[in-house]
PDB file of C-alpha atoms in Angstrom:
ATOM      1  CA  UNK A   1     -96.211  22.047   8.089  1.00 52.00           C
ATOM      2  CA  UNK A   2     -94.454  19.448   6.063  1.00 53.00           C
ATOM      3  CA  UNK A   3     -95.650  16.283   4.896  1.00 63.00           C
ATOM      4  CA  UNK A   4     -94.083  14.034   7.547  1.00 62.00           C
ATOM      5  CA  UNK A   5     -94.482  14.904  10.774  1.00 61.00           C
ATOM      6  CA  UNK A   6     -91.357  12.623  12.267  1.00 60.00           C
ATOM      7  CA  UNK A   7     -89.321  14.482   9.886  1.00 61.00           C
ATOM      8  CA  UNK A   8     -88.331  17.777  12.168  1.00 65.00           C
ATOM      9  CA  UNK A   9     -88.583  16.308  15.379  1.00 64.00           C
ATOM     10  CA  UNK A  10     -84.882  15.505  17.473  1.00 64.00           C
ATOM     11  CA  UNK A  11     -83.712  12.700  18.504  1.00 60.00           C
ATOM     12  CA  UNK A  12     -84.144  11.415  21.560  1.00 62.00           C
ATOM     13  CA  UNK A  13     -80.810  12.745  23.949  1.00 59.00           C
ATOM     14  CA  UNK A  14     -79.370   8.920  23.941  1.00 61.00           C
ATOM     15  CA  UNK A  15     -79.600   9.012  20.552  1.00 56.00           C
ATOM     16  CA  UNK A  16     -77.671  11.853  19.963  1.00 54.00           C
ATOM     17  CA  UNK A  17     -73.560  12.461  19.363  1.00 55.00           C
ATOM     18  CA  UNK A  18     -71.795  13.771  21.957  1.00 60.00           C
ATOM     19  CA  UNK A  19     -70.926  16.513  20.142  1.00 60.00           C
ATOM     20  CA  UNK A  20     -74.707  18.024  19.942  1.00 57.00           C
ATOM     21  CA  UNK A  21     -74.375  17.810  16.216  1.00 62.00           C
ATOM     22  CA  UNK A  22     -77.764  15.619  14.260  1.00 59.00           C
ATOM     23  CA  UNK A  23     -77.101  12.328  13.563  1.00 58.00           C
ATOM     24  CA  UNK A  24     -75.432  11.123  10.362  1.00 61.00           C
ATOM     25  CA  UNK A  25     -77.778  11.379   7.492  1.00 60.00           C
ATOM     26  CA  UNK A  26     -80.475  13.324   9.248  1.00 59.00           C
ATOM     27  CA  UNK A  27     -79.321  17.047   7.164  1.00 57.00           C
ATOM     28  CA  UNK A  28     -77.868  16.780   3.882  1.00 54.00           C
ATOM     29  CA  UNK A  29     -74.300  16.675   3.164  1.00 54.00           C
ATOM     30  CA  UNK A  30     -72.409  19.942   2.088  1.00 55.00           C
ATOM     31  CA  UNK A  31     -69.800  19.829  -0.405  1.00 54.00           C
ATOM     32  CA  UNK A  32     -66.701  22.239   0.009  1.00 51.00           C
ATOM     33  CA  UNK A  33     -63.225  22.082  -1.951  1.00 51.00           C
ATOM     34  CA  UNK A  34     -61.076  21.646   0.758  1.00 53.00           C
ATOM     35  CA  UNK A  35     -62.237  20.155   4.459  1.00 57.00           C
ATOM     36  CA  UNK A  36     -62.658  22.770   6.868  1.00 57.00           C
ATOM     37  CA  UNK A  37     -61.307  21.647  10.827  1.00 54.00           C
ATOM     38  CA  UNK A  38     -64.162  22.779  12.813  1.00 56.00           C
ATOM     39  CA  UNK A  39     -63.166  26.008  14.961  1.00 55.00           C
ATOM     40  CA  UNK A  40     -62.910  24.542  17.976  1.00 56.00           C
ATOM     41  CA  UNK A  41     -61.059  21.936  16.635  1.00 52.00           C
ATOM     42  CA  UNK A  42     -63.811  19.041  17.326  1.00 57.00           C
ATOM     43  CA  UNK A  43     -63.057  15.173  16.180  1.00 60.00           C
ATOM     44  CA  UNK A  44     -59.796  14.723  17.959  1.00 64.00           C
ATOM     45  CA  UNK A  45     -58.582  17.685  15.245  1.00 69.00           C
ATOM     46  CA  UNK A  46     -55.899  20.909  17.197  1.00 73.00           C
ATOM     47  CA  UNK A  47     -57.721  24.339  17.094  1.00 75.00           C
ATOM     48  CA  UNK A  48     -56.092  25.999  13.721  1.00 73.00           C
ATOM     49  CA  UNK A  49     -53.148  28.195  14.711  1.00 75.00           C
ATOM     50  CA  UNK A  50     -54.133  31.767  15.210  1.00 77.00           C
ATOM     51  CA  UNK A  51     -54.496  34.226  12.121  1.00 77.00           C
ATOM     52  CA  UNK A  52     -55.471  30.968   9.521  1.00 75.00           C
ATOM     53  CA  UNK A  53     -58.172  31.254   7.358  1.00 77.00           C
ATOM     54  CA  UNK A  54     -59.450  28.960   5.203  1.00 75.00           C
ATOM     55  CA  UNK A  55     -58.673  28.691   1.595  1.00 72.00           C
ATOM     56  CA  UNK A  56     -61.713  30.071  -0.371  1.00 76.00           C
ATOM     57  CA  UNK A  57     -64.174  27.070  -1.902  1.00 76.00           C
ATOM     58  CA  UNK A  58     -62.790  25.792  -5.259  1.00 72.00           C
ATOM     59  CA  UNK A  59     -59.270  27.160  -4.882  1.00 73.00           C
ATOM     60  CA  UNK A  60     -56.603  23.608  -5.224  1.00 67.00           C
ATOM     61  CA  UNK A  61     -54.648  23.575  -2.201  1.00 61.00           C
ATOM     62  CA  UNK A  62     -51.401  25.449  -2.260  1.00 60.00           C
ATOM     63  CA  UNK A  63     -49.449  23.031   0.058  1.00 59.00           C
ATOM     64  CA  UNK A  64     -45.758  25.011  -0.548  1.00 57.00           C
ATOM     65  CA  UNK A  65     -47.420  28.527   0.123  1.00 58.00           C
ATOM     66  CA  UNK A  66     -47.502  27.228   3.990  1.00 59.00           C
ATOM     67  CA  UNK A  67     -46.142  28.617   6.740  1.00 62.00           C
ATOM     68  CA  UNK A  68     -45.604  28.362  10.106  1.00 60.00           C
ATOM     69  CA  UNK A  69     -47.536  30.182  12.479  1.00 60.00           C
ATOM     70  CA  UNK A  70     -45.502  33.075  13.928  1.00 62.00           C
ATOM     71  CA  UNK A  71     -44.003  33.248  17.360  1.00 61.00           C
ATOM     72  CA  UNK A  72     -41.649  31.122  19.761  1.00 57.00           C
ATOM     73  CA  UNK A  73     -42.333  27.010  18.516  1.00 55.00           C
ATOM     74  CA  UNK A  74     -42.007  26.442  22.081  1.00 53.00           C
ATOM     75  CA  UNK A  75     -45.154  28.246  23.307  1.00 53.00           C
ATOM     76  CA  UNK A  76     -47.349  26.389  20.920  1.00 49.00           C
ATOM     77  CA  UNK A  77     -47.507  22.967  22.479  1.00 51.00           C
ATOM     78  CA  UNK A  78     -50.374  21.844  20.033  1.00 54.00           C
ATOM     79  CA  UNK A  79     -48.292  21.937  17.022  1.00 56.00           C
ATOM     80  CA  UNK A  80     -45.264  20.459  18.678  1.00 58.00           C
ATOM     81  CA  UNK A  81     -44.039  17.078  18.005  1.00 62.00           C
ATOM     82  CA  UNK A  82     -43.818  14.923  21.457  1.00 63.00           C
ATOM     83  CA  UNK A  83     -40.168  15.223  21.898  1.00 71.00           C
ATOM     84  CA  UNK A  84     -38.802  11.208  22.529  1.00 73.00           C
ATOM     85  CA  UNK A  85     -36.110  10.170  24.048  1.00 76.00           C
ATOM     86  CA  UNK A  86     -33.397   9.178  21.218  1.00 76.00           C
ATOM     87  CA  UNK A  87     -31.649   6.276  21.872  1.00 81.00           C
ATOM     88  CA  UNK A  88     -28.298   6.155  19.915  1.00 86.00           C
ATOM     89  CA  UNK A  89     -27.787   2.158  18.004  1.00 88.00           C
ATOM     90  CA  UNK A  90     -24.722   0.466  19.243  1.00 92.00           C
ATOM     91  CA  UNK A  91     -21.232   0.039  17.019  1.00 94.00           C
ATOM     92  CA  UNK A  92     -21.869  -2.097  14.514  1.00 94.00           C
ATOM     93  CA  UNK A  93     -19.736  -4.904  15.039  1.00 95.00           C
ATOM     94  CA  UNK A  94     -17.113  -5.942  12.975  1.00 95.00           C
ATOM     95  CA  UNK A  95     -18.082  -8.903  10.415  1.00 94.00           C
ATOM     96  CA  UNK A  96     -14.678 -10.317   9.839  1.00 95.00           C
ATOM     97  CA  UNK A  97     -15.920 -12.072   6.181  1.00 96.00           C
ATOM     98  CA  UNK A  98     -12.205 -11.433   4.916  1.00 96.00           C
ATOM     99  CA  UNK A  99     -11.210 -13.677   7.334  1.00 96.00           C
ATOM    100  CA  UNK A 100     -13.362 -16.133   7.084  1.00 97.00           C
ATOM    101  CA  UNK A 101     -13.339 -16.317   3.318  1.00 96.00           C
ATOM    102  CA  UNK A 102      -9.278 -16.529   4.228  1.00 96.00           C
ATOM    103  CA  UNK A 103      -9.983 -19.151   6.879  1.00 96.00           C
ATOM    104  CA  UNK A 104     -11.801 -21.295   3.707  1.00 95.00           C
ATOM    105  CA  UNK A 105      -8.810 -21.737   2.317  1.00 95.00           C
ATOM    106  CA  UNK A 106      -6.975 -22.770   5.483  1.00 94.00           C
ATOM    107  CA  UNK A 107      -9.067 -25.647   6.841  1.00 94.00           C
ATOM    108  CA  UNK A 108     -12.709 -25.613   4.836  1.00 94.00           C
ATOM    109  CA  UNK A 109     -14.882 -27.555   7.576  1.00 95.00           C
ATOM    110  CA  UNK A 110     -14.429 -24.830   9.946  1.00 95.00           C
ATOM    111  CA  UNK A 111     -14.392 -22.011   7.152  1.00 96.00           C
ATOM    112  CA  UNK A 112     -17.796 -22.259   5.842  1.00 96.00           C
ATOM    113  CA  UNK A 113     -19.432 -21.810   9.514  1.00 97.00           C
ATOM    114  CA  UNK A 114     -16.905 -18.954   9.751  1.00 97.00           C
ATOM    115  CA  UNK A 115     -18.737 -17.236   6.384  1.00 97.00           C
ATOM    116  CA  UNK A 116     -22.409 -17.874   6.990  1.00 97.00           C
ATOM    117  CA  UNK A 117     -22.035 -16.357  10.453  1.00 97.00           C
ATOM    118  CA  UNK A 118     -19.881 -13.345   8.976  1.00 97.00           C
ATOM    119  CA  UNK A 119     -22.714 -12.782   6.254  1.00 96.00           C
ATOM    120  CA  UNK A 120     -25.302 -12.633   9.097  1.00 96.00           C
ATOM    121  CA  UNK A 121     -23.561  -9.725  10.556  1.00 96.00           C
ATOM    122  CA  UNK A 122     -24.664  -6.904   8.466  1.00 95.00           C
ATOM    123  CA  UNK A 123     -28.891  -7.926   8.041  1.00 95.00           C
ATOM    124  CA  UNK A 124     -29.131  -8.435  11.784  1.00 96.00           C
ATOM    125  CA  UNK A 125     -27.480  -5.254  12.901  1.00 95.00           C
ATOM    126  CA  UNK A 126     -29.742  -3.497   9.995  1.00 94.00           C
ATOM    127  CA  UNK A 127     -32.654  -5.453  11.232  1.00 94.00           C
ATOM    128  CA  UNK A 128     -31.972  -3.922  14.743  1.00 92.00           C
ATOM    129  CA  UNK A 129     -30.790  -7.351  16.277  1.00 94.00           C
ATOM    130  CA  UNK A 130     -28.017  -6.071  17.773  1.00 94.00           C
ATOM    131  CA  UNK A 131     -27.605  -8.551  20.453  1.00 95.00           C
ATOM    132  CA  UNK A 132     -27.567 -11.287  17.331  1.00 96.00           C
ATOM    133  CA  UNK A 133     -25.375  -8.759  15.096  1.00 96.00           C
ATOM    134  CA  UNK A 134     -22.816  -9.395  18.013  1.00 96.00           C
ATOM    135  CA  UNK A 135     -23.284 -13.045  18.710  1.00 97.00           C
ATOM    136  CA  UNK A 136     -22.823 -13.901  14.769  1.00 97.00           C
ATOM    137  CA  UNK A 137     -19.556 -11.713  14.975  1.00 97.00           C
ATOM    138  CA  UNK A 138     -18.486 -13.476  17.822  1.00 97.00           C
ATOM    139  CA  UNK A 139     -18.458 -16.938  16.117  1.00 97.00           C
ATOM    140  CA  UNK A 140     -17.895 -15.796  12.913  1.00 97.00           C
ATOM    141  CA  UNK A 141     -14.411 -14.714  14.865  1.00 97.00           C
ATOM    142  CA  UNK A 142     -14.467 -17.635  16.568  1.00 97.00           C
ATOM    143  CA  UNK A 143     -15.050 -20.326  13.767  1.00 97.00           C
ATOM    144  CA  UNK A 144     -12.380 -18.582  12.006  1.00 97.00           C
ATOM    145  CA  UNK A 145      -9.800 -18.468  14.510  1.00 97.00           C
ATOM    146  CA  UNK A 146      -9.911 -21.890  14.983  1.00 97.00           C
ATOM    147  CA  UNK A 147      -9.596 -22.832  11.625  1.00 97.00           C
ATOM    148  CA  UNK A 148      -6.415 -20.654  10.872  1.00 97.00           C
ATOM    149  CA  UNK A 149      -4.593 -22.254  14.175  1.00 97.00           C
ATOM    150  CA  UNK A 150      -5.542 -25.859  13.004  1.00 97.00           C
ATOM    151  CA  UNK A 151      -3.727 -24.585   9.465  1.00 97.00           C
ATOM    152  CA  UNK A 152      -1.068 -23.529  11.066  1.00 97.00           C
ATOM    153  CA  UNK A 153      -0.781 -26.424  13.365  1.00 97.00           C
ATOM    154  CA  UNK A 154      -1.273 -28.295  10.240  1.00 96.00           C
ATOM    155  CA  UNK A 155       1.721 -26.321   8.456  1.00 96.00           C
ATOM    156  CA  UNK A 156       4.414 -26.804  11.200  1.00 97.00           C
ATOM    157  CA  UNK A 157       3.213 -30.340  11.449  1.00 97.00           C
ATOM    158  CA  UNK A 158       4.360 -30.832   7.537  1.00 96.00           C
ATOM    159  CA  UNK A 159       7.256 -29.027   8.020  1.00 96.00           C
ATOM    160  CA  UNK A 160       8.605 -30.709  10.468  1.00 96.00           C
ATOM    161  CA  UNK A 161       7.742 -34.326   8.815  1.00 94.00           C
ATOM    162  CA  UNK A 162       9.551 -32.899   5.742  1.00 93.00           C
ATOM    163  CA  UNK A 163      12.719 -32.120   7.800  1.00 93.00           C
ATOM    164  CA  UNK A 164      12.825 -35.526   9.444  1.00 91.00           C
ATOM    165  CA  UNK A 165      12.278 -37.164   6.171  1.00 88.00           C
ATOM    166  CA  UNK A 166      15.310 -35.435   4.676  1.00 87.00           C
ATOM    167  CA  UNK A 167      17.225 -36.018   7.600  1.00 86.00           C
ATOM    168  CA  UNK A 168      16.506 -39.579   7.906  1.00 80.00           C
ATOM    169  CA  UNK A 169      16.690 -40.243   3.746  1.00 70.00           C
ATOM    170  CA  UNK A 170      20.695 -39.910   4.448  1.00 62.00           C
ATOM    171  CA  UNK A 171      20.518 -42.557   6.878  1.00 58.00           C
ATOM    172  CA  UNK A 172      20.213 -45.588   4.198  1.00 61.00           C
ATOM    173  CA  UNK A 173      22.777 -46.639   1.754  1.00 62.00           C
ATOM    174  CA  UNK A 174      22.832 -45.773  -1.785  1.00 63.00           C
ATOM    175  CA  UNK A 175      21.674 -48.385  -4.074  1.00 64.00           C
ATOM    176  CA  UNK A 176      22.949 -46.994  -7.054  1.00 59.00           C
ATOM    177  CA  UNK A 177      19.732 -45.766  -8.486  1.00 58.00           C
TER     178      UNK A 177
END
């Protein structure tokens, strides 16, 4: 008999894992090279696939020597990945920053809107934002639409105060000068 009585007696059945292993720290611990899955492939763990063995103790694992059990992949559901529905990402949408950097030069006020909203473009779609990848596109185009027809409003405006200024210079008599 050993010297303390309490030491071989179980654990009361509340006490114990559901598993019907001891308790932690009640056996000593064993020490193996590599972690062996129990067979029946206990702690949330898939049985082992059918013919592997486990590497001998003290051998380093061999991790390209691996190969897939043999048969049809589609009969082994417990090494299958859950298949997931793949959901393709929309277009991305176009940025139009040549156009706003262009629209700059037409009429500034609206052409710096125009770029921060075409520089947006790109991170939000790559982000996933695709809803906000579109909406920055939108009034990136938008921003710099407006500028280049308030340039060109702006241009035919000039030209045609040039034209009546020459027209109406011949009106007055020459000074001499």
């Amino acid at each position: 008999m050993s010297q303390n009585p309490w030491q071989d007696r179980q654990p009361p059945p509340e006490d114990r894992p559901p598993s019907g292993r001891p308790p932690p720290g009640s056996e000593e611990p064993t020490r193996t090279a590599h972690p062996v899955p129990p067979a029946d492939g206990g702690a949330g763990y898939p049985p082992p696939p059918q013919g592997w063995t486990p590497p001998p103790p003290g051998t380093a694992p061999q991790h390209s020597s691996w190969q897939p059990p043999p048969g049809n992949p589609q009969q082994q559901g417990a090494w299958q990945q859950p298949q997931q529905p793949y959901y393709a990402p929309p277009p991305r949408p176009a940025n139009h920053l040549v156009w706003a950097i262009f629209s700059i030069l037409l009429f500034w006020p609206l052409g710096i809107p125009a770029v921060v909203f075409a520089s947006q473009v790109n991170s939000k779609y790559a982000l996933g934002d695709y809803a906000g990848a579109e909406d920055s596109s939108g009034k990136a185009k938008l921003f710099s639409l407006i500028s280049t027809v308030i340039a060109a409003i702006g241009i035919v405006l000039i030209i045609i105060f040039a034209i009546l200024a020459a027209s109406m210079g011949g009106d007055y008599p020459d000074n001499g000068y």
